[in-house]
Coordinates of C-alpha atoms in Angstrom, one line a residue:
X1 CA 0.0 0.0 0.0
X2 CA 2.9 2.6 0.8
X3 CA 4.5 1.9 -2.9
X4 CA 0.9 2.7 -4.4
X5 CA 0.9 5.7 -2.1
X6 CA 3.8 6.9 -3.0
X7 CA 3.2 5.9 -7.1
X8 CA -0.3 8.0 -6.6
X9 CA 1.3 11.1 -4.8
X10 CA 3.9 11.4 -7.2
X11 CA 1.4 11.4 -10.0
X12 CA -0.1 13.9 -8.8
X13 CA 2.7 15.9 -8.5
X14 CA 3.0 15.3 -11.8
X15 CA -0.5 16.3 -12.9
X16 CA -0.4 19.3 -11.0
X17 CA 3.1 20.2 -12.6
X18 CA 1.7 19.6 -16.2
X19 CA -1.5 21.5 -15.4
X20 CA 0.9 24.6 -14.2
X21 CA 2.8 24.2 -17.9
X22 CA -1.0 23.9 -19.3
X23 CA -1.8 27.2 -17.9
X24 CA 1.0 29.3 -19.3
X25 CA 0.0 27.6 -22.6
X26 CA -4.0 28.0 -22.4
X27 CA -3.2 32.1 -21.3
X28 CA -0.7 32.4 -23.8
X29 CA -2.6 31.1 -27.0
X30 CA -5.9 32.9 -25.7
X31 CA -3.9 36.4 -26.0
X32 CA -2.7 35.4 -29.5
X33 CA 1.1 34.6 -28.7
X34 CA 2.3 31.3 -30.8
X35 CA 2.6 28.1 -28.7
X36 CA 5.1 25.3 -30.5
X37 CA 5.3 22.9 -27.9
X38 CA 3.7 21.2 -25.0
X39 CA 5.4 18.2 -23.4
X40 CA 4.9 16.1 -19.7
X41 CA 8.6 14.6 -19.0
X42 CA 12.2 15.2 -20.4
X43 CA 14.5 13.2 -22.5
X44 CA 13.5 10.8 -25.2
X45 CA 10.3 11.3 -26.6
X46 CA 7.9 8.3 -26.4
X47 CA 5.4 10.0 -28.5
X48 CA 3.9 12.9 -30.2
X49 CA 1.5 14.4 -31.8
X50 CA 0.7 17.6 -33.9
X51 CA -2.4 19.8 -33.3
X52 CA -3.7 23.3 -34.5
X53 CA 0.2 24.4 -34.9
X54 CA 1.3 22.8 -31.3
X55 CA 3.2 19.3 -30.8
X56 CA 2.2 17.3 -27.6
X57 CA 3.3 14.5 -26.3
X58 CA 5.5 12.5 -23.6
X59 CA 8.9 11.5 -23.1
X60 CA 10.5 9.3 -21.0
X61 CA 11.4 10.9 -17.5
X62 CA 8.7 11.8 -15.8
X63 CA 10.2 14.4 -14.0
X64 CA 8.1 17.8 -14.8
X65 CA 6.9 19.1 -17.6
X66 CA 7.2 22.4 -20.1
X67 CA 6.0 24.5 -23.2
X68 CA 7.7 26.8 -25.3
X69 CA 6.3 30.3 -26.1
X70 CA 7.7 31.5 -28.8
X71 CA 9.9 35.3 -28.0
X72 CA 9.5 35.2 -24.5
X73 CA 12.4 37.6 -24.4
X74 CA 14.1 40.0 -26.9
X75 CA 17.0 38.2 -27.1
X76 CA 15.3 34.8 -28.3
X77 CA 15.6 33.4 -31.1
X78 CA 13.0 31.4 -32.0
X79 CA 10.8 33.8 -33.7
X80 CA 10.1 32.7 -37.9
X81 CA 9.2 35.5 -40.3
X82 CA 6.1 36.7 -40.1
X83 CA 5.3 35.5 -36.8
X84 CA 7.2 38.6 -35.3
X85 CA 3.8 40.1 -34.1
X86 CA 2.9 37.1 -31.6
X87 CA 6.7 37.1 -30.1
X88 CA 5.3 37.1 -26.6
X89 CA 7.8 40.5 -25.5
X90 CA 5.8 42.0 -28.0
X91 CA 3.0 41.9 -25.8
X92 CA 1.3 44.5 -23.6
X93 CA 3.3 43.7 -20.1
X94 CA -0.2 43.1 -18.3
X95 CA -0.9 40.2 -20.8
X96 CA 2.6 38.7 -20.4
X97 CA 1.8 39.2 -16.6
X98 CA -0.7 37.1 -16.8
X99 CA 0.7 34.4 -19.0
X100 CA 3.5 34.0 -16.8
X101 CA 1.4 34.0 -13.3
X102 CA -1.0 31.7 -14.6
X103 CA 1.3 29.0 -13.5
X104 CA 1.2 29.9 -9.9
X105 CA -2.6 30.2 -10.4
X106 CA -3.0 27.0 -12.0
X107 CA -1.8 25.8 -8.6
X108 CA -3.7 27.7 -6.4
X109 CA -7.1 26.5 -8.1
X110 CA -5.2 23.0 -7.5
X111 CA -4.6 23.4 -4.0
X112 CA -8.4 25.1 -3.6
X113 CA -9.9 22.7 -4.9
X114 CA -8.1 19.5 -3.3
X115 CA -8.9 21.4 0.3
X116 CA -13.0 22.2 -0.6
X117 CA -13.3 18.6 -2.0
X118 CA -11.7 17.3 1.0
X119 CA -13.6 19.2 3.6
X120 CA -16.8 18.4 1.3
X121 CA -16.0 14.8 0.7
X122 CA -13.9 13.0 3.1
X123 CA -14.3 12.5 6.8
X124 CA -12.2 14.5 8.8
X125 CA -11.4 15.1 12.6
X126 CA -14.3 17.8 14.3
X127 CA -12.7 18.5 17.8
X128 CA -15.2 21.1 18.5
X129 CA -17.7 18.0 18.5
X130 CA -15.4 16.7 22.3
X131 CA -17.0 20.2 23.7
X132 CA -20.3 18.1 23.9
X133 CA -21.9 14.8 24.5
X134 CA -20.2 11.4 25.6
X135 CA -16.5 11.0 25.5
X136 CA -15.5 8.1 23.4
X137 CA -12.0 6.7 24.8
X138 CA -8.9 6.7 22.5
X139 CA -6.4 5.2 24.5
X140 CA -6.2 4.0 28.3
X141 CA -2.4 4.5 29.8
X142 CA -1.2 1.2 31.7
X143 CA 0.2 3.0 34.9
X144 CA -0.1 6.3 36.3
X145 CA 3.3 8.2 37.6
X146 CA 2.7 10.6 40.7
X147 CA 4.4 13.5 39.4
X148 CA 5.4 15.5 35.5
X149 CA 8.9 15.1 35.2
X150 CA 11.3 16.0 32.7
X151 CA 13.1 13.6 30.5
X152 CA 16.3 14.6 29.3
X153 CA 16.7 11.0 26.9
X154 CA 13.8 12.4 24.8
X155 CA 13.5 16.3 25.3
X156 CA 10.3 15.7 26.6
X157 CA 8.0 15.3 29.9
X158 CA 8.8 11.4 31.4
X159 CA 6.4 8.9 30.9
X160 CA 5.2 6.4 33.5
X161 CA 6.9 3.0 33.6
X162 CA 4.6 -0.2 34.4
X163 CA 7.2 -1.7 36.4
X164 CA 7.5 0.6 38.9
X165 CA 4.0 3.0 38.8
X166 CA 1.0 2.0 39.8
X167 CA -2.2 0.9 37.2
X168 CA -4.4 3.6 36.2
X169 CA -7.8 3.8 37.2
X170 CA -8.7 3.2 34.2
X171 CA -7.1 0.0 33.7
X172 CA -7.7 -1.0 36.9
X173 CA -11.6 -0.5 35.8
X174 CA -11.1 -2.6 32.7
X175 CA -11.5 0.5 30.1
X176 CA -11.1 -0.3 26.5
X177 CA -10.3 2.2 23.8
X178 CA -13.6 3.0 21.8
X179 CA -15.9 2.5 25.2
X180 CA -18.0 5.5 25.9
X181 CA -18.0 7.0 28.8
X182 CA -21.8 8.6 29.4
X183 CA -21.5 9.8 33.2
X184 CA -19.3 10.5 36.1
X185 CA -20.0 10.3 39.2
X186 CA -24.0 10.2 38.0
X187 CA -23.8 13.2 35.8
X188 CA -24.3 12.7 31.9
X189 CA -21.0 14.0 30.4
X190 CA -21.0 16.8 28.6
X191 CA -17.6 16.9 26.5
X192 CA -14.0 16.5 27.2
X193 CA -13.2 19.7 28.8
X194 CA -16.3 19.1 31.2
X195 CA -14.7 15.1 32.1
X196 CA -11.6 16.8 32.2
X197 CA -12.4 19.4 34.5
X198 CA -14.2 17.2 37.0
X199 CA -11.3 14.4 37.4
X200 CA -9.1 16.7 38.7
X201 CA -11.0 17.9 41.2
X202 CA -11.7 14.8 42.4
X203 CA -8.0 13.6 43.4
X204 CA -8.8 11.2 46.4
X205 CA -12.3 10.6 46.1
X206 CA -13.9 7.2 44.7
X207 CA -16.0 7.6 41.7
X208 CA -17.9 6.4 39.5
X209 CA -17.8 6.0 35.8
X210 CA -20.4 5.0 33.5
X211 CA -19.2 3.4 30.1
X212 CA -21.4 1.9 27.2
X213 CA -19.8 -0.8 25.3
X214 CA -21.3 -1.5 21.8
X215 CA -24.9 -2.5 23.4
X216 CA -23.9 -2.8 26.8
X217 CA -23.7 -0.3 29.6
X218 CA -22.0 -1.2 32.8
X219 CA -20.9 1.2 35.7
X220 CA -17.1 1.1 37.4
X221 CA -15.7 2.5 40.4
X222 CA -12.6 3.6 42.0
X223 CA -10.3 5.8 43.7
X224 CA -8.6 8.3 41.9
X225 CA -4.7 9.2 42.7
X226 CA -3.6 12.6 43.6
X227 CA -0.7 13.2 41.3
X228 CA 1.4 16.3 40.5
X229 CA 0.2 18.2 37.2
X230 CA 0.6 20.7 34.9
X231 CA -1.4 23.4 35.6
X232 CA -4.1 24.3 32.8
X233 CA -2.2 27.6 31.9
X234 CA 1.0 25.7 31.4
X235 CA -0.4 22.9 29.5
X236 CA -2.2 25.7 26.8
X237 CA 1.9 27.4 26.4
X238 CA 4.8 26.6 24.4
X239 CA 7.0 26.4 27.1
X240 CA 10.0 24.1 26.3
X241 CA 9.6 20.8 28.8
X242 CA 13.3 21.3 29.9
X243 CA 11.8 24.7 31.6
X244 CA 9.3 22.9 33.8
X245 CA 9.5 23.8 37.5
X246 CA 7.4 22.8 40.7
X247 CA 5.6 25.8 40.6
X248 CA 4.4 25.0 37.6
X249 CA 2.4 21.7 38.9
X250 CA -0.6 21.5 40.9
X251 CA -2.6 18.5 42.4
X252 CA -4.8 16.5 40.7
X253 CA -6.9 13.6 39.9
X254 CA -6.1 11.7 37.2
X255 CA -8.4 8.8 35.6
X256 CA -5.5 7.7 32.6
X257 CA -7.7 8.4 29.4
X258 CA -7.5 10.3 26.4
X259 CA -10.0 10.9 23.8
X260 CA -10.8 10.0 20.6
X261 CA -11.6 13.1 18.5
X262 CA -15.3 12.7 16.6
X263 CA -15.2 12.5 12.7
X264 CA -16.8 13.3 10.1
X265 CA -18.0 15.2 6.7
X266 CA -18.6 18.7 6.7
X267 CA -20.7 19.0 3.3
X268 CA -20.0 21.1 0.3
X269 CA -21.8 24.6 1.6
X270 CA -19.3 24.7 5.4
X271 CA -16.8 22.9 3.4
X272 CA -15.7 27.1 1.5
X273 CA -15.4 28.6 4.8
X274 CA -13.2 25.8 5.8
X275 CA -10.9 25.9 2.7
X276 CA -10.9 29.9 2.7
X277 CA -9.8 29.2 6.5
X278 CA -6.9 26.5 5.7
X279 CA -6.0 28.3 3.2
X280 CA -5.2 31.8 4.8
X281 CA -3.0 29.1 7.6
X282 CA -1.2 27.4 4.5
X283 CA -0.1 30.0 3.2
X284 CA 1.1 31.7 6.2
X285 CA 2.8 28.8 7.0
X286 CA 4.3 28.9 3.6
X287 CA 5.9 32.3 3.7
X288 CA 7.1 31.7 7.5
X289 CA 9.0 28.1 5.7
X290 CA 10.8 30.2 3.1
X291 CA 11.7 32.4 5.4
X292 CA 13.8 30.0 7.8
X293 CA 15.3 28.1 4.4
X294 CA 19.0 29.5 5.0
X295 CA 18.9 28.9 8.9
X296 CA 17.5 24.7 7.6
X297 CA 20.6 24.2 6.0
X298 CA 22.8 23.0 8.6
X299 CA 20.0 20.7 9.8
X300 CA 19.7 19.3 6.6
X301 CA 23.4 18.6 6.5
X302 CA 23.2 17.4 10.1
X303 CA 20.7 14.7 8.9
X304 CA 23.2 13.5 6.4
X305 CA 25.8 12.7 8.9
X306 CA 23.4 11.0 10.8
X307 CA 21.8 13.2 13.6
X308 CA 18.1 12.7 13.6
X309 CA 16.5 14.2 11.1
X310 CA 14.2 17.9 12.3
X311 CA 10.9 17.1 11.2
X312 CA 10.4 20.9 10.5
X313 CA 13.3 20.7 8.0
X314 CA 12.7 21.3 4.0
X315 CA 11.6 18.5 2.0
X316 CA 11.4 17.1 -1.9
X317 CA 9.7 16.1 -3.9
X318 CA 10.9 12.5 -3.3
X319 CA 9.9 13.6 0.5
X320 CA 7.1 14.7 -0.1
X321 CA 5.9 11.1 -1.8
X322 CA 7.4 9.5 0.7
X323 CA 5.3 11.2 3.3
X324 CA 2.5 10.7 1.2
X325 CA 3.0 7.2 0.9
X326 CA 3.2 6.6 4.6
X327 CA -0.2 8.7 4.9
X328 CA -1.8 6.1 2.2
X329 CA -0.2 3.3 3.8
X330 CA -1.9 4.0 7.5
X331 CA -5.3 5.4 6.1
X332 CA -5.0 8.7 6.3
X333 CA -6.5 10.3 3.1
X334 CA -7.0 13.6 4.5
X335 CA -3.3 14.3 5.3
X336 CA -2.5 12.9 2.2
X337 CA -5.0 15.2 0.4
X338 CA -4.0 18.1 2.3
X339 CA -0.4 17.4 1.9
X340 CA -1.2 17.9 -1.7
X341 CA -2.7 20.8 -1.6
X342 CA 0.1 22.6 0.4
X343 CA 2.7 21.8 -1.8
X344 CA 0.8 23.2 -4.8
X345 CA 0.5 26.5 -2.8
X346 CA 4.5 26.3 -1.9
X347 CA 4.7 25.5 -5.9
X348 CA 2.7 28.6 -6.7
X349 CA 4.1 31.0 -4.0
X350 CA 7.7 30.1 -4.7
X351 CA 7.6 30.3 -8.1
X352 CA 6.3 34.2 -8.1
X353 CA 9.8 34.8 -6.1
X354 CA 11.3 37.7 -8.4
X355 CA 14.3 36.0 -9.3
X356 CA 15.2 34.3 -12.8
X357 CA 14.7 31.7 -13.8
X358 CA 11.4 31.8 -12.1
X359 CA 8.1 32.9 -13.6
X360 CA 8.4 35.5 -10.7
X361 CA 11.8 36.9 -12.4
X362 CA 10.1 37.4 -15.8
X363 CA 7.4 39.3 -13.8
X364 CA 9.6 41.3 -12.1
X365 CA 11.6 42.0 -14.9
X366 CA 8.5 43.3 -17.4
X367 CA 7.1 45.9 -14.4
X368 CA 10.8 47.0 -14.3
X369 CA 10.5 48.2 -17.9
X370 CA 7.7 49.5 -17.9
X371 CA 8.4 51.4 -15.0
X372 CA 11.8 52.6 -16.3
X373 CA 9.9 53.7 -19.8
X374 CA 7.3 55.4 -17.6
X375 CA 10.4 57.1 -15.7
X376 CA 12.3 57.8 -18.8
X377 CA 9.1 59.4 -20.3
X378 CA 8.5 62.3 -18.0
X379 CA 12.6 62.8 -17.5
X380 CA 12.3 63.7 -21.4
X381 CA 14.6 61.0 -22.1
X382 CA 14.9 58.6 -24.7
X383 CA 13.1 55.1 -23.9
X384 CA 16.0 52.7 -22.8
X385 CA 14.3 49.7 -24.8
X386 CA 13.9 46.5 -23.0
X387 CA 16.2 44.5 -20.4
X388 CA 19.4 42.3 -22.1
X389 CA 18.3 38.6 -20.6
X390 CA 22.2 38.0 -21.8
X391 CA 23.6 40.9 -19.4
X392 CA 21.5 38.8 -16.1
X393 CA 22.9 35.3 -16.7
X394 CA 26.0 35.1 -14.6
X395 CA 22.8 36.0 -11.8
X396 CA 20.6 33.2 -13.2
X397 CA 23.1 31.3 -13.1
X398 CA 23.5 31.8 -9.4
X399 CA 20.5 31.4 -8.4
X400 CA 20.1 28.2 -10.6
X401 CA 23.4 27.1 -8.6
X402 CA 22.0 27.8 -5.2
X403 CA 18.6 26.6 -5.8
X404 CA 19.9 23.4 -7.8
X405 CA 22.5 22.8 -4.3
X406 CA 19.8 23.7 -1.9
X407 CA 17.6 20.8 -4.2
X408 CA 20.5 18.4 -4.3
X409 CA 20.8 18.6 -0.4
X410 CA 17.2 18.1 0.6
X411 CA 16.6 15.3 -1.9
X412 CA 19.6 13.4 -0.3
X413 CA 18.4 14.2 3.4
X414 CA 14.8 12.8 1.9
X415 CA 17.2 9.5 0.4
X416 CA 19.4 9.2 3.4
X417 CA 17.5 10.4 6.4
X418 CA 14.2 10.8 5.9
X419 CA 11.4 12.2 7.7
X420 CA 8.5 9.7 8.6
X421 CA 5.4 10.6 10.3
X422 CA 3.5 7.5 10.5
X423 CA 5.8 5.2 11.5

């Protein structure tokens, strides 16, 4: 199941790659400028095909896609007689904006429409839905310890050992995941937060718990434990678990369950606030990653020499399916979906970057004529003409360099050291 995973993931990286190339062509040809080819993969070609003045077809890597415009700059020379007038630097600059954005665009609409179709279609956790009702369990722990401690092993708070705590109530009860716990104490159970709230209060005290199980419903008791806690305030920070001090704890009950969240399918009319909402947080998210690429470098390298690899670190495309896979694998179509979607918006966003030999450089490049002509113009000076694409190389060259490095790096971290969230 993870190989089709990955195999289905990738192909729709693919798709979604071809569909960006199939944008610049649709725009393009729509405004008039002269399309020659269209092809999905590099290399040999497997086959082709001619139609209305374009050739499609495939060839044998699989690793992208591209068209050619003809006279997408000055200096190209590509242009035959008498097709001079649909050169595409011929074109008004908004039109060529357009043409060259519609890439990114393409994978925006991607990246919308995987999110509405998932929030439409596919059943997906509601945790608002714990704030009321029975609490169905997730998991019940084996032992209970008696205070938060800090682990320095994992970076993280210590967990109880069975050998040496005590069983949790829970356990000692006979609790299953899945059972449902309608009441405490005699009280119908209103939500997480409400169970939450009342089992620490009652460190000390015996109590009862009412659990139905499938058809059955059967009532427990016992005494629950006064242990040493996080307090609520603590629990809702970032606060690094190495920071953790005893005036940070307070006493509490403890039962040793946690939930499981509710699912389910929020229908095609919530399902627009929802994407408009995720996609506001993806994109933030987006920006903030590109941000923090330079200071990821060393971590990247770190995972190649063998350190464990920081989950927050860059990945490829070959990490990305990988991921993907894994989210197949263990049935988890919604993160796959959505894991979809966000790289179509990093696609989209990272190529508008104004740097060649991004669509984003070509954009920036146009608006700097035409802003220099408009300059030039009410100077009284002669029009400078348009930029020399040959003078910029020994730039695009180093950004292809960095880029191609920065690639190179990340898709060996992915090879060597990947990340894995469902293991």
């Amino acid at each position: 199941m993870e190989i089709l995973g990955i195999v289905v993931f990738a192909l729709g990286i693919l798709i979604s790659i071809a569909l960006h190339e199939a944008g610049h062509m649709w725009s393009a040809r729509a405004f008039g400028m002269k399309v020659t080819r269209f092809f999905i993969g590099f290399g040999p070609t497997l086959f082709a095909f001619r139609r209305r003045g374009v050739e499609y077809g495939v060839k044998a890597i699989p690793a992208g896609a591209f068209v050619k415009i003809v006279g997408m700059t000055p200096q190209d020379d590509d242009v035959e007689p008498g097709d001079e007038h649909r050169a595409m630097w011929r074109y008004p600059v908004w039109k060529r904006t357009i043409v060259l954005a519609s890439g990114s665009l393409t994978h925006f609409a991607l990246g919308l429409v995987i999110l509405w179709f998932t929030f439409a279609f596919v059943a997906l956790p509601q945790p608002e839905r714990l704030e009321s009702g029975p609490v169905t369990i997730e998991t019940v722990a084996e032992c209970t310890e008696p205070r938060v401690e800090y682990d320095p092993t994992t970076g993280g708070l210590k967990r109880c050992d069975p050998a040496v705590d005590p069983p949790s109530v829970a356990a000692a009860m006979g609790l299953r995941p899945g059972d449902t716990i309608v009441a405490f104490n005699g009280q119908p159970v209103d939500g997480w937060d409400w169970l939450t709230e009342r089992v620490r209060a009652a460190g000390g005290q015996t109590v009862s718990v009412t659990v139905q199980r499938g058809d059955e419903t059967f009532t427990r008791t016992g005494t629950l434990p006064t242990v040493l806690r996080l307090k609520p305030e603590v629990l809702d920070s970032d606060r690094p678990a190495s920071t953790i001090t005893d005036a940070d704890l307070e006493p509490v009950g403890v039962l040793g369950v946690s939930p499981r969240t509710p699912t389910g399918v929020y229908g095609p009319g919530r399902a627009f606030a929802l994407t408009g909402e995720q996609t506001v947080a993806m994109f933030s998210g987006t920006f903030a990653a590109i941000a923090k690429f330079p200071q990821k470098v060393p971590k990247l390298w770190a995972a190649l020499t063998g350190e464990p690899r920081d989950p927050e670190t860059p990945i490829s495309v070959i990490g990305a399916s990988l991921i993907g896979g894994e989210a197949f694998a263990a049935g988890e179509f919604p993160f796959f979906l959505m894991l979809l979607a966000l790289l179509n918006f990093f696609v989209g966003i990272f190529n508008l970057v104004p740097l060649l030999p991004l669509d984003g450089g070509h954009i920036a490049i146009a608006w700097f004529e035409k802003a220099r002509s408009w300059l030039y113009a009410r100077l009284g000076r002669a029009d400078p003409g348009r930029v020399d694409y040959m003078k910029l190389m020994p730039l695009t060259y180093a950004v292809i360099l960095l880029f191609g490095g920065f690639t190179l790096l990340t898709v060996a971290a992915d090879i060597v050291n990947p990340i894995s969230l469902f293991p």
